PDB file of C-alpha atoms in Angstrom:
ATOM      1  CA  UNK A   1      22.678  12.452 -25.737  1.00 56.00           C
ATOM      2  CA  UNK A   2      20.263   9.850 -27.020  1.00 54.00           C
ATOM      3  CA  UNK A   3      16.600   9.692 -25.981  1.00 52.00           C
ATOM      4  CA  UNK A   4      17.368   6.434 -24.155  1.00 49.00           C
ATOM      5  CA  UNK A   5      20.079   8.157 -22.114  1.00 52.00           C
ATOM      6  CA  UNK A   6      17.731  11.028 -21.290  1.00 50.00           C
ATOM      7  CA  UNK A   7      15.085   8.573 -20.066  1.00 51.00           C
ATOM      8  CA  UNK A   8      17.643   6.836 -17.873  1.00 47.00           C
ATOM      9  CA  UNK A   9      18.736  10.167 -16.394  1.00 54.00           C
ATOM     10  CA  UNK A  10      15.141  11.148 -15.652  1.00 57.00           C
ATOM     11  CA  UNK A  11      14.472   7.759 -14.062  1.00 54.00           C
ATOM     12  CA  UNK A  12      17.625   8.024 -11.955  1.00 51.00           C
ATOM     13  CA  UNK A  13      16.711  11.536 -10.805  1.00 53.00           C
ATOM     14  CA  UNK A  14      13.190  10.419  -9.867  1.00 57.00           C
ATOM     15  CA  UNK A  15      14.540   7.442  -7.924  1.00 53.00           C
ATOM     16  CA  UNK A  16      17.009   9.632  -6.009  1.00 53.00           C
ATOM     17  CA  UNK A  17      14.163  12.003  -5.110  1.00 60.00           C
ATOM     18  CA  UNK A  18      12.029   9.080  -3.934  1.00 57.00           C
ATOM     19  CA  UNK A  19      14.881   7.624  -1.903  1.00 58.00           C
ATOM     20  CA  UNK A  20      15.426  10.971  -0.204  1.00 59.00           C
ATOM     21  CA  UNK A  21      11.719  11.311   0.622  1.00 61.00           C
ATOM     22  CA  UNK A  22      11.748   7.774   2.009  1.00 61.00           C
ATOM     23  CA  UNK A  23      14.539   8.728   4.374  1.00 60.00           C
ATOM     24  CA  UNK A  24      17.481   7.157   2.534  1.00 60.00           C
ATOM     25  CA  UNK A  25      20.522   9.391   2.730  1.00 53.00           C
ATOM     26  CA  UNK A  26      23.273   7.065   1.479  1.00 49.00           C
ATOM     27  CA  UNK A  27      23.099   4.586  -1.372  1.00 46.00           C
ATOM     28  CA  UNK A  28      25.531   2.243  -3.068  1.00 44.00           C
ATOM     29  CA  UNK A  29      26.132   3.333  -6.658  1.00 40.00           C
ATOM     30  CA  UNK A  30      26.721  -0.157  -7.967  1.00 37.00           C
ATOM     31  CA  UNK A  31      23.276  -1.378  -6.793  1.00 43.00           C
ATOM     32  CA  UNK A  32      21.081   1.409  -8.141  1.00 42.00           C
ATOM     33  CA  UNK A  33      18.964   0.449 -11.154  1.00 44.00           C
ATOM     34  CA  UNK A  34      20.681  -2.907 -11.637  1.00 46.00           C
ATOM     35  CA  UNK A  35      19.090  -4.746 -14.587  1.00 46.00           C
ATOM     36  CA  UNK A  36      18.035  -7.672 -12.391  1.00 53.00           C
ATOM     37  CA  UNK A  37      16.397  -5.293  -9.914  1.00 48.00           C
ATOM     38  CA  UNK A  38      14.519  -3.504 -12.684  1.00 47.00           C
ATOM     39  CA  UNK A  39      13.371  -6.816 -14.157  1.00 52.00           C
ATOM     40  CA  UNK A  40      12.145  -8.044 -10.776  1.00 52.00           C
ATOM     41  CA  UNK A  41      10.216  -4.812 -10.241  1.00 53.00           C
ATOM     42  CA  UNK A  42       8.614  -5.087 -13.663  1.00 50.00           C
ATOM     43  CA  UNK A  43       7.551  -8.652 -12.910  1.00 56.00           C
ATOM     44  CA  UNK A  44       5.771  -7.559  -9.735  1.00 53.00           C
ATOM     45  CA  UNK A  45       3.469  -5.266 -11.673  1.00 54.00           C
ATOM     46  CA  UNK A  46       3.168  -7.124 -14.945  1.00 50.00           C
ATOM     47  CA  UNK A  47       3.675 -10.879 -14.828  1.00 47.00           C
ATOM     48  CA  UNK A  48       0.422 -11.941 -13.189  1.00 50.00           C
ATOM     49  CA  UNK A  49      -1.633  -9.503 -15.245  1.00 45.00           C
ATOM     50  CA  UNK A  50      -0.137 -10.478 -18.621  1.00 45.00           C
ATOM     51  CA  UNK A  51       0.242 -14.202 -18.083  1.00 47.00           C
ATOM     52  CA  UNK A  52      -3.074 -14.808 -16.368  1.00 53.00           C
ATOM     53  CA  UNK A  53      -6.272 -14.089 -18.282  1.00 59.00           C
ATOM     54  CA  UNK A  54      -8.109 -14.153 -14.968  1.00 67.00           C
ATOM     55  CA  UNK A  55      -7.089 -10.539 -14.385  1.00 80.00           C
ATOM     56  CA  UNK A  56     -10.203  -9.262 -16.132  1.00 89.00           C
ATOM     57  CA  UNK A  57     -12.388 -11.555 -14.041  1.00 94.00           C
ATOM     58  CA  UNK A  58     -10.776 -10.273 -10.837  1.00 95.00           C
ATOM     59  CA  UNK A  59     -11.244  -6.659 -11.921  1.00 95.00           C
ATOM     60  CA  UNK A  60     -14.933  -7.279 -12.662  1.00 96.00           C
ATOM     61  CA  UNK A  61     -15.434  -9.032  -9.328  1.00 97.00           C
ATOM     62  CA  UNK A  62     -13.783  -6.127  -7.529  1.00 98.00           C
ATOM     63  CA  UNK A  63     -16.046  -3.698  -9.404  1.00 98.00           C
ATOM     64  CA  UNK A  64     -19.120  -5.597  -8.198  1.00 98.00           C
ATOM     65  CA  UNK A  65     -17.820  -5.529  -4.626  1.00 98.00           C
ATOM     66  CA  UNK A  66     -17.054  -1.822  -4.979  1.00 98.00           C
ATOM     67  CA  UNK A  67     -20.685  -1.147  -5.888  1.00 98.00           C
ATOM     68  CA  UNK A  68     -21.782  -3.086  -2.824  1.00 98.00           C
ATOM     69  CA  UNK A  69     -19.463  -0.996  -0.648  1.00 99.00           C
ATOM     70  CA  UNK A  70     -20.765   2.227  -2.210  1.00 98.00           C
ATOM     71  CA  UNK A  71     -24.309   1.305  -1.143  1.00 98.00           C
ATOM     72  CA  UNK A  72     -23.317   0.295   2.395  1.00 98.00           C
ATOM     73  CA  UNK A  73     -25.054   2.020   5.335  1.00 98.00           C
ATOM     74  CA  UNK A  74     -23.967  -0.301   8.150  1.00 98.00           C
ATOM     75  CA  UNK A  75     -22.261   2.599   9.948  1.00 98.00           C
ATOM     76  CA  UNK A  76     -25.047   5.182  10.028  1.00 97.00           C
ATOM     77  CA  UNK A  77     -22.841   8.129  11.001  1.00 97.00           C
ATOM     78  CA  UNK A  78     -20.106   7.406   8.469  1.00 98.00           C
ATOM     79  CA  UNK A  79     -22.530   6.721   5.625  1.00 98.00           C
ATOM     80  CA  UNK A  80     -24.337  10.012   6.281  1.00 97.00           C
ATOM     81  CA  UNK A  81     -21.202  12.145   6.489  1.00 97.00           C
ATOM     82  CA  UNK A  82     -19.089  10.672   3.687  1.00 98.00           C
ATOM     83  CA  UNK A  83     -18.736  12.288   0.291  1.00 98.00           C
ATOM     84  CA  UNK A  84     -18.147   8.861  -1.203  1.00 98.00           C
ATOM     85  CA  UNK A  85     -16.675   5.515  -0.251  1.00 99.00           C
ATOM     86  CA  UNK A  86     -12.982   4.851  -0.863  1.00 99.00           C
ATOM     87  CA  UNK A  87     -12.631   1.291  -2.100  1.00 99.00           C
ATOM     88  CA  UNK A  88      -9.081   0.748  -3.303  1.00 98.00           C
ATOM     89  CA  UNK A  89      -6.823   1.333  -6.287  1.00 98.00           C
ATOM     90  CA  UNK A  90      -4.109  -0.437  -8.227  1.00 98.00           C
ATOM     91  CA  UNK A  91      -3.341  -3.693  -9.989  1.00 98.00           C
ATOM     92  CA  UNK A  92      -6.191  -6.160  -9.318  1.00 97.00           C
ATOM     93  CA  UNK A  93      -3.657  -8.986  -9.492  1.00 96.00           C
ATOM     94  CA  UNK A  94      -0.876  -7.267  -7.578  1.00 98.00           C
ATOM     95  CA  UNK A  95       1.664  -9.424  -5.785  1.00 98.00           C
ATOM     96  CA  UNK A  96       1.832  -6.766  -3.054  1.00 99.00           C
ATOM     97  CA  UNK A  97      -0.948  -4.913  -1.214  1.00 99.00           C
ATOM     98  CA  UNK A  98      -0.490  -1.882   1.031  1.00 99.00           C
ATOM     99  CA  UNK A  99      -3.164  -1.683   3.747  1.00 99.00           C
ATOM    100  CA  UNK A 100      -3.921   1.538   5.623  1.00 99.00           C
ATOM    101  CA  UNK A 101      -6.528   2.378   8.237  1.00 98.00           C
ATOM    102  CA  UNK A 102      -9.136   4.780   6.820  1.00 98.00           C
ATOM    103  CA  UNK A 103      -9.642   7.579   4.297  1.00 98.00           C
ATOM    104  CA  UNK A 104      -8.862  11.175   5.221  1.00 97.00           C
ATOM    105  CA  UNK A 105     -10.403  14.379   3.893  1.00 96.00           C
ATOM    106  CA  UNK A 106      -8.493  14.286   0.593  1.00 97.00           C
ATOM    107  CA  UNK A 107      -9.380  10.651   0.025  1.00 98.00           C
ATOM    108  CA  UNK A 108     -13.043  11.302   0.842  1.00 98.00           C
ATOM    109  CA  UNK A 109     -13.118  14.034  -1.823  1.00 97.00           C
ATOM    110  CA  UNK A 110     -11.276  12.092  -4.514  1.00 98.00           C
ATOM    111  CA  UNK A 111     -12.474   8.560  -3.812  1.00 98.00           C
ATOM    112  CA  UNK A 112      -8.952   7.115  -3.885  1.00 98.00           C
ATOM    113  CA  UNK A 113      -6.821   5.952  -0.934  1.00 98.00           C
ATOM    114  CA  UNK A 114      -3.582   7.686   0.026  1.00 98.00           C
ATOM    115  CA  UNK A 115      -3.756  10.847  -2.100  1.00 97.00           C
ATOM    116  CA  UNK A 116      -3.032  13.442   0.618  1.00 96.00           C
ATOM    117  CA  UNK A 117       0.357  14.284   2.128  1.00 97.00           C
ATOM    118  CA  UNK A 118       0.715  10.829   3.662  1.00 98.00           C
ATOM    119  CA  UNK A 119      -0.255   9.293   0.339  1.00 98.00           C
ATOM    120  CA  UNK A 120       2.333  11.326  -1.510  1.00 98.00           C
ATOM    121  CA  UNK A 121       4.967  10.023   0.888  1.00 98.00           C
ATOM    122  CA  UNK A 122       3.726   6.459   0.356  1.00 99.00           C
ATOM    123  CA  UNK A 123       4.116   6.968  -3.392  1.00 98.00           C
ATOM    124  CA  UNK A 124       7.726   8.068  -2.838  1.00 98.00           C
ATOM    125  CA  UNK A 125       8.372   4.978  -0.715  1.00 98.00           C
ATOM    126  CA  UNK A 126       6.895   2.731  -3.413  1.00 98.00           C
ATOM    127  CA  UNK A 127       9.003   4.434  -6.071  1.00 98.00           C
ATOM    128  CA  UNK A 128      12.114   4.119  -3.904  1.00 98.00           C
ATOM    129  CA  UNK A 129      11.438   0.374  -3.999  1.00 98.00           C
ATOM    130  CA  UNK A 130      11.651   0.593  -7.837  1.00 97.00           C
ATOM    131  CA  UNK A 131       7.876   0.118  -8.142  1.00 98.00           C
ATOM    132  CA  UNK A 132       4.939   2.294  -9.191  1.00 97.00           C
ATOM    133  CA  UNK A 133       1.550   2.771  -7.551  1.00 97.00           C
ATOM    134  CA  UNK A 134      -0.092   0.948 -10.443  1.00 97.00           C
ATOM    135  CA  UNK A 135       2.102  -2.103  -9.779  1.00 98.00           C
ATOM    136  CA  UNK A 136       0.647  -2.643  -6.297  1.00 99.00           C
ATOM    137  CA  UNK A 137      -2.835  -2.483  -4.749  1.00 99.00           C
ATOM    138  CA  UNK A 138      -3.627   0.105  -2.077  1.00 99.00           C
ATOM    139  CA  UNK A 139      -6.620  -0.144   0.241  1.00 99.00           C
ATOM    140  CA  UNK A 140      -7.826   0.715   3.739  1.00 99.00           C
ATOM    141  CA  UNK A 141      -9.508  -1.160   6.572  1.00 99.00           C
ATOM    142  CA  UNK A 142     -12.396   1.353   6.531  1.00 99.00           C
ATOM    143  CA  UNK A 143     -14.001   2.485   3.295  1.00 99.00           C
ATOM    144  CA  UNK A 144     -15.502   5.674   4.781  1.00 99.00           C
ATOM    145  CA  UNK A 145     -13.806   8.621   6.425  1.00 98.00           C
ATOM    146  CA  UNK A 146     -14.235   8.808  10.225  1.00 98.00           C
ATOM    147  CA  UNK A 147     -15.270  12.303  11.422  1.00 95.00           C
ATOM    148  CA  UNK A 148     -12.288  14.516  12.134  1.00 93.00           C
ATOM    149  CA  UNK A 149      -9.941  11.774  10.919  1.00 90.00           C
ATOM    150  CA  UNK A 150     -10.268  10.013  14.276  1.00 95.00           C
ATOM    151  CA  UNK A 151      -9.254   6.380  14.654  1.00 95.00           C
ATOM    152  CA  UNK A 152     -11.875   3.850  13.530  1.00 97.00           C
ATOM    153  CA  UNK A 153     -14.178   2.545  16.259  1.00 98.00           C
ATOM    154  CA  UNK A 154     -14.358  -1.217  16.906  1.00 97.00           C
ATOM    155  CA  UNK A 155     -17.900  -1.455  15.514  1.00 98.00           C
ATOM    156  CA  UNK A 156     -16.821   0.370  12.347  1.00 98.00           C
ATOM    157  CA  UNK A 157     -13.893  -1.989  11.868  1.00 98.00           C
ATOM    158  CA  UNK A 158     -16.214  -4.959  12.394  1.00 98.00           C
ATOM    159  CA  UNK A 159     -18.715  -3.651   9.843  1.00 98.00           C
ATOM    160  CA  UNK A 160     -16.019  -3.206   7.192  1.00 98.00           C
ATOM    161  CA  UNK A 161     -14.003  -6.335   7.934  1.00 98.00           C
ATOM    162  CA  UNK A 162     -15.982  -8.516   5.543  1.00 98.00           C
ATOM    163  CA  UNK A 163     -15.305  -6.160   2.642  1.00 98.00           C
ATOM    164  CA  UNK A 164     -11.587  -6.174   3.430  1.00 99.00           C
ATOM    165  CA  UNK A 165     -11.453  -9.963   3.577  1.00 98.00           C
ATOM    166  CA  UNK A 166     -13.282 -10.279   0.270  1.00 98.00           C
ATOM    167  CA  UNK A 167     -10.996  -7.757  -1.423  1.00 99.00           C
ATOM    168  CA  UNK A 168      -7.938  -9.711  -0.382  1.00 99.00           C
ATOM    169  CA  UNK A 169      -9.560 -13.010  -1.378  1.00 98.00           C
ATOM    170  CA  UNK A 170     -10.109 -11.649  -4.886  1.00 98.00           C
ATOM    171  CA  UNK A 171      -6.689 -10.031  -5.313  1.00 98.00           C
ATOM    172  CA  UNK A 172      -4.788 -12.955  -3.787  1.00 98.00           C
ATOM    173  CA  UNK A 173      -1.607 -10.979  -3.069  1.00 98.00           C
ATOM    174  CA  UNK A 174       1.599 -12.817  -2.286  1.00 98.00           C
ATOM    175  CA  UNK A 175       2.497 -10.221   0.361  1.00 99.00           C
ATOM    176  CA  UNK A 176       0.688  -7.575   2.417  1.00 99.00           C
ATOM    177  CA  UNK A 177       2.253  -4.500   4.012  1.00 99.00           C
ATOM    178  CA  UNK A 178       0.231  -3.042   6.895  1.00 99.00           C
ATOM    179  CA  UNK A 179       0.718   0.686   7.408  1.00 99.00           C
ATOM    180  CA  UNK A 180       0.203   1.662  11.033  1.00 98.00           C
ATOM    181  CA  UNK A 181      -1.275   0.078  14.121  1.00 98.00           C
ATOM    182  CA  UNK A 182      -4.943   0.051  13.072  1.00 98.00           C
ATOM    183  CA  UNK A 183      -4.236  -1.822   9.844  1.00 99.00           C
ATOM    184  CA  UNK A 184      -1.825  -4.251  11.492  1.00 99.00           C
ATOM    185  CA  UNK A 185      -3.951  -4.973  14.557  1.00 98.00           C
ATOM    186  CA  UNK A 186      -7.109  -5.387  12.473  1.00 98.00           C
ATOM    187  CA  UNK A 187      -5.631  -7.728   9.891  1.00 99.00           C
ATOM    188  CA  UNK A 188      -3.688  -9.822  12.403  1.00 99.00           C
ATOM    189  CA  UNK A 189      -6.392  -9.650  15.101  1.00 98.00           C
ATOM    190  CA  UNK A 190      -3.967  -8.609  17.822  1.00 98.00           C
ATOM    191  CA  UNK A 191      -3.481  -5.760  20.272  1.00 97.00           C
ATOM    192  CA  UNK A 192       0.308  -5.846  19.976  1.00 98.00           C
ATOM    193  CA  UNK A 193       1.767  -2.400  19.280  1.00 98.00           C
ATOM    194  CA  UNK A 194       3.095  -1.498  15.851  1.00 98.00           C
ATOM    195  CA  UNK A 195       6.531  -0.988  17.368  1.00 98.00           C
ATOM    196  CA  UNK A 196       6.615  -4.658  18.329  1.00 98.00           C
ATOM    197  CA  UNK A 197       4.923  -5.909  15.159  1.00 99.00           C
ATOM    198  CA  UNK A 198       7.211  -4.193  12.668  1.00 98.00           C
ATOM    199  CA  UNK A 199      10.466  -5.620  11.409  1.00 95.00           C
ATOM    200  CA  UNK A 200       9.288  -9.210  11.023  1.00 96.00           C
ATOM    201  CA  UNK A 201       6.835 -11.215   8.963  1.00 99.00           C
ATOM    202  CA  UNK A 202       3.442 -12.328  10.265  1.00 99.00           C
ATOM    203  CA  UNK A 203       0.738 -14.485   8.718  1.00 98.00           C
ATOM    204  CA  UNK A 204      -2.726 -13.712   7.368  1.00 98.00           C
ATOM    205  CA  UNK A 205      -4.423 -16.792   5.914  1.00 98.00           C
ATOM    206  CA  UNK A 206      -1.110 -18.060   4.568  1.00 98.00           C
ATOM    207  CA  UNK A 207      -0.003 -14.666   3.220  1.00 99.00           C
ATOM    208  CA  UNK A 208       3.194 -13.144   4.687  1.00 99.00           C
ATOM    209  CA  UNK A 209       2.485  -9.751   6.276  1.00 99.00           C
ATOM    210  CA  UNK A 210       5.046  -7.030   6.962  1.00 99.00           C
ATOM    211  CA  UNK A 211       3.956  -4.280   9.364  1.00 99.00           C
ATOM    212  CA  UNK A 212       5.508  -0.826   9.468  1.00 99.00           C
ATOM    213  CA  UNK A 213       4.734   2.745  10.506  1.00 99.00           C
ATOM    214  CA  UNK A 214       2.023   4.724   8.719  1.00 98.00           C
ATOM    215  CA  UNK A 215       3.270   7.477   6.373  1.00 98.00           C
ATOM    216  CA  UNK A 216       1.303  10.021   8.435  1.00 98.00           C
ATOM    217  CA  UNK A 217       3.412   9.026  11.448  1.00 98.00           C
ATOM    218  CA  UNK A 218       6.548   9.612   9.385  1.00 98.00           C
ATOM    219  CA  UNK A 219       5.405  13.151   8.602  1.00 98.00           C
ATOM    220  CA  UNK A 220       5.311  13.815  12.352  1.00 98.00           C
ATOM    221  CA  UNK A 221       8.384  11.719  13.162  1.00 98.00           C
ATOM    222  CA  UNK A 222      10.842  11.809  10.237  1.00 98.00           C
ATOM    223  CA  UNK A 223      13.447   9.895  12.236  1.00 97.00           C
ATOM    224  CA  UNK A 224      11.273   6.761  11.865  1.00 98.00           C
ATOM    225  CA  UNK A 225      11.839   6.729   8.106  1.00 98.00           C
ATOM    226  CA  UNK A 226      14.945   4.614   8.615  1.00 97.00           C
ATOM    227  CA  UNK A 227      12.875   1.922  10.351  1.00 98.00           C
ATOM    228  CA  UNK A 228      10.359   1.937   7.508  1.00 98.00           C
ATOM    229  CA  UNK A 229      13.120   1.664   4.939  1.00 98.00           C
ATOM    230  CA  UNK A 230      14.569  -1.321   6.792  1.00 98.00           C
ATOM    231  CA  UNK A 231      11.113  -2.930   6.719  1.00 98.00           C
ATOM    232  CA  UNK A 232      10.789  -2.233   2.994  1.00 98.00           C
ATOM    233  CA  UNK A 233      14.164  -3.818   2.305  1.00 98.00           C
ATOM    234  CA  UNK A 234      13.076  -6.984   4.106  1.00 98.00           C
ATOM    235  CA  UNK A 235       9.812  -7.035   2.193  1.00 98.00           C
ATOM    236  CA  UNK A 236      11.362  -6.315  -1.202  1.00 98.00           C
ATOM    237  CA  UNK A 237      13.999  -8.976  -0.649  1.00 98.00           C
ATOM    238  CA  UNK A 238      11.219 -11.563  -0.421  1.00 97.00           C
ATOM    239  CA  UNK A 239       9.773 -10.154  -3.647  1.00 96.00           C
ATOM    240  CA  UNK A 240      13.118 -10.575  -5.397  1.00 96.00           C
ATOM    241  CA  UNK A 241      14.300  -6.964  -5.209  1.00 94.00           C
ATOM    242  CA  UNK A 242      17.499  -6.152  -3.334  1.00 91.00           C
ATOM    243  CA  UNK A 243      17.560  -2.557  -2.068  1.00 88.00           C
ATOM    244  CA  UNK A 244      20.525  -0.736  -0.570  1.00 74.00           C
TER     245      UNK A 244
END
């Protein structure tokens, strides 16, 4: 077996594992790893960064904003209790952003969003979509961990909203995926439940937004994985990737 064949086998095995974690139990053999699907996925992570020299400028601007966030004390309680702020991670020119609600204990320790159990599941979902974490950009509404992992308070969301808006203005994603009710309701400025928001596209300043359940919810309710996968298929279709 050639090295190329071994790489293909490893990639196929990893994709099957990611599909299973994402809740996909049946797949069509003829649509897995199609060349056009692979090419579309590669374009999502690479085209804007390689073809646009502005990527370095965006990264530097994000770094400046990250320093501003790190010095923020607008929420006295959160700024006193945090280990560090959790700004965001990924491709600064990503076509797709995943938006969560707030850091948890693992994220507070490591300074990176979605690294705990819910984050590991999100990674599997991203990989099931034939992408990698470094192809997309992952961020939260809040940049500090709320005590006890409680939901963010309205004042906390308000204090962080400007940072979120500026992040998205710099990245200029073509699509945003909101994970959970806090992210969706904050970005879209609505009190509509996530159950009613998911499954269709919404608008944020001209950017299409897909809302779906938070990975932490999926850990408690595995049966909802099918709904999330349906949402991902709709989203990926708009990005040029057909998933089974």
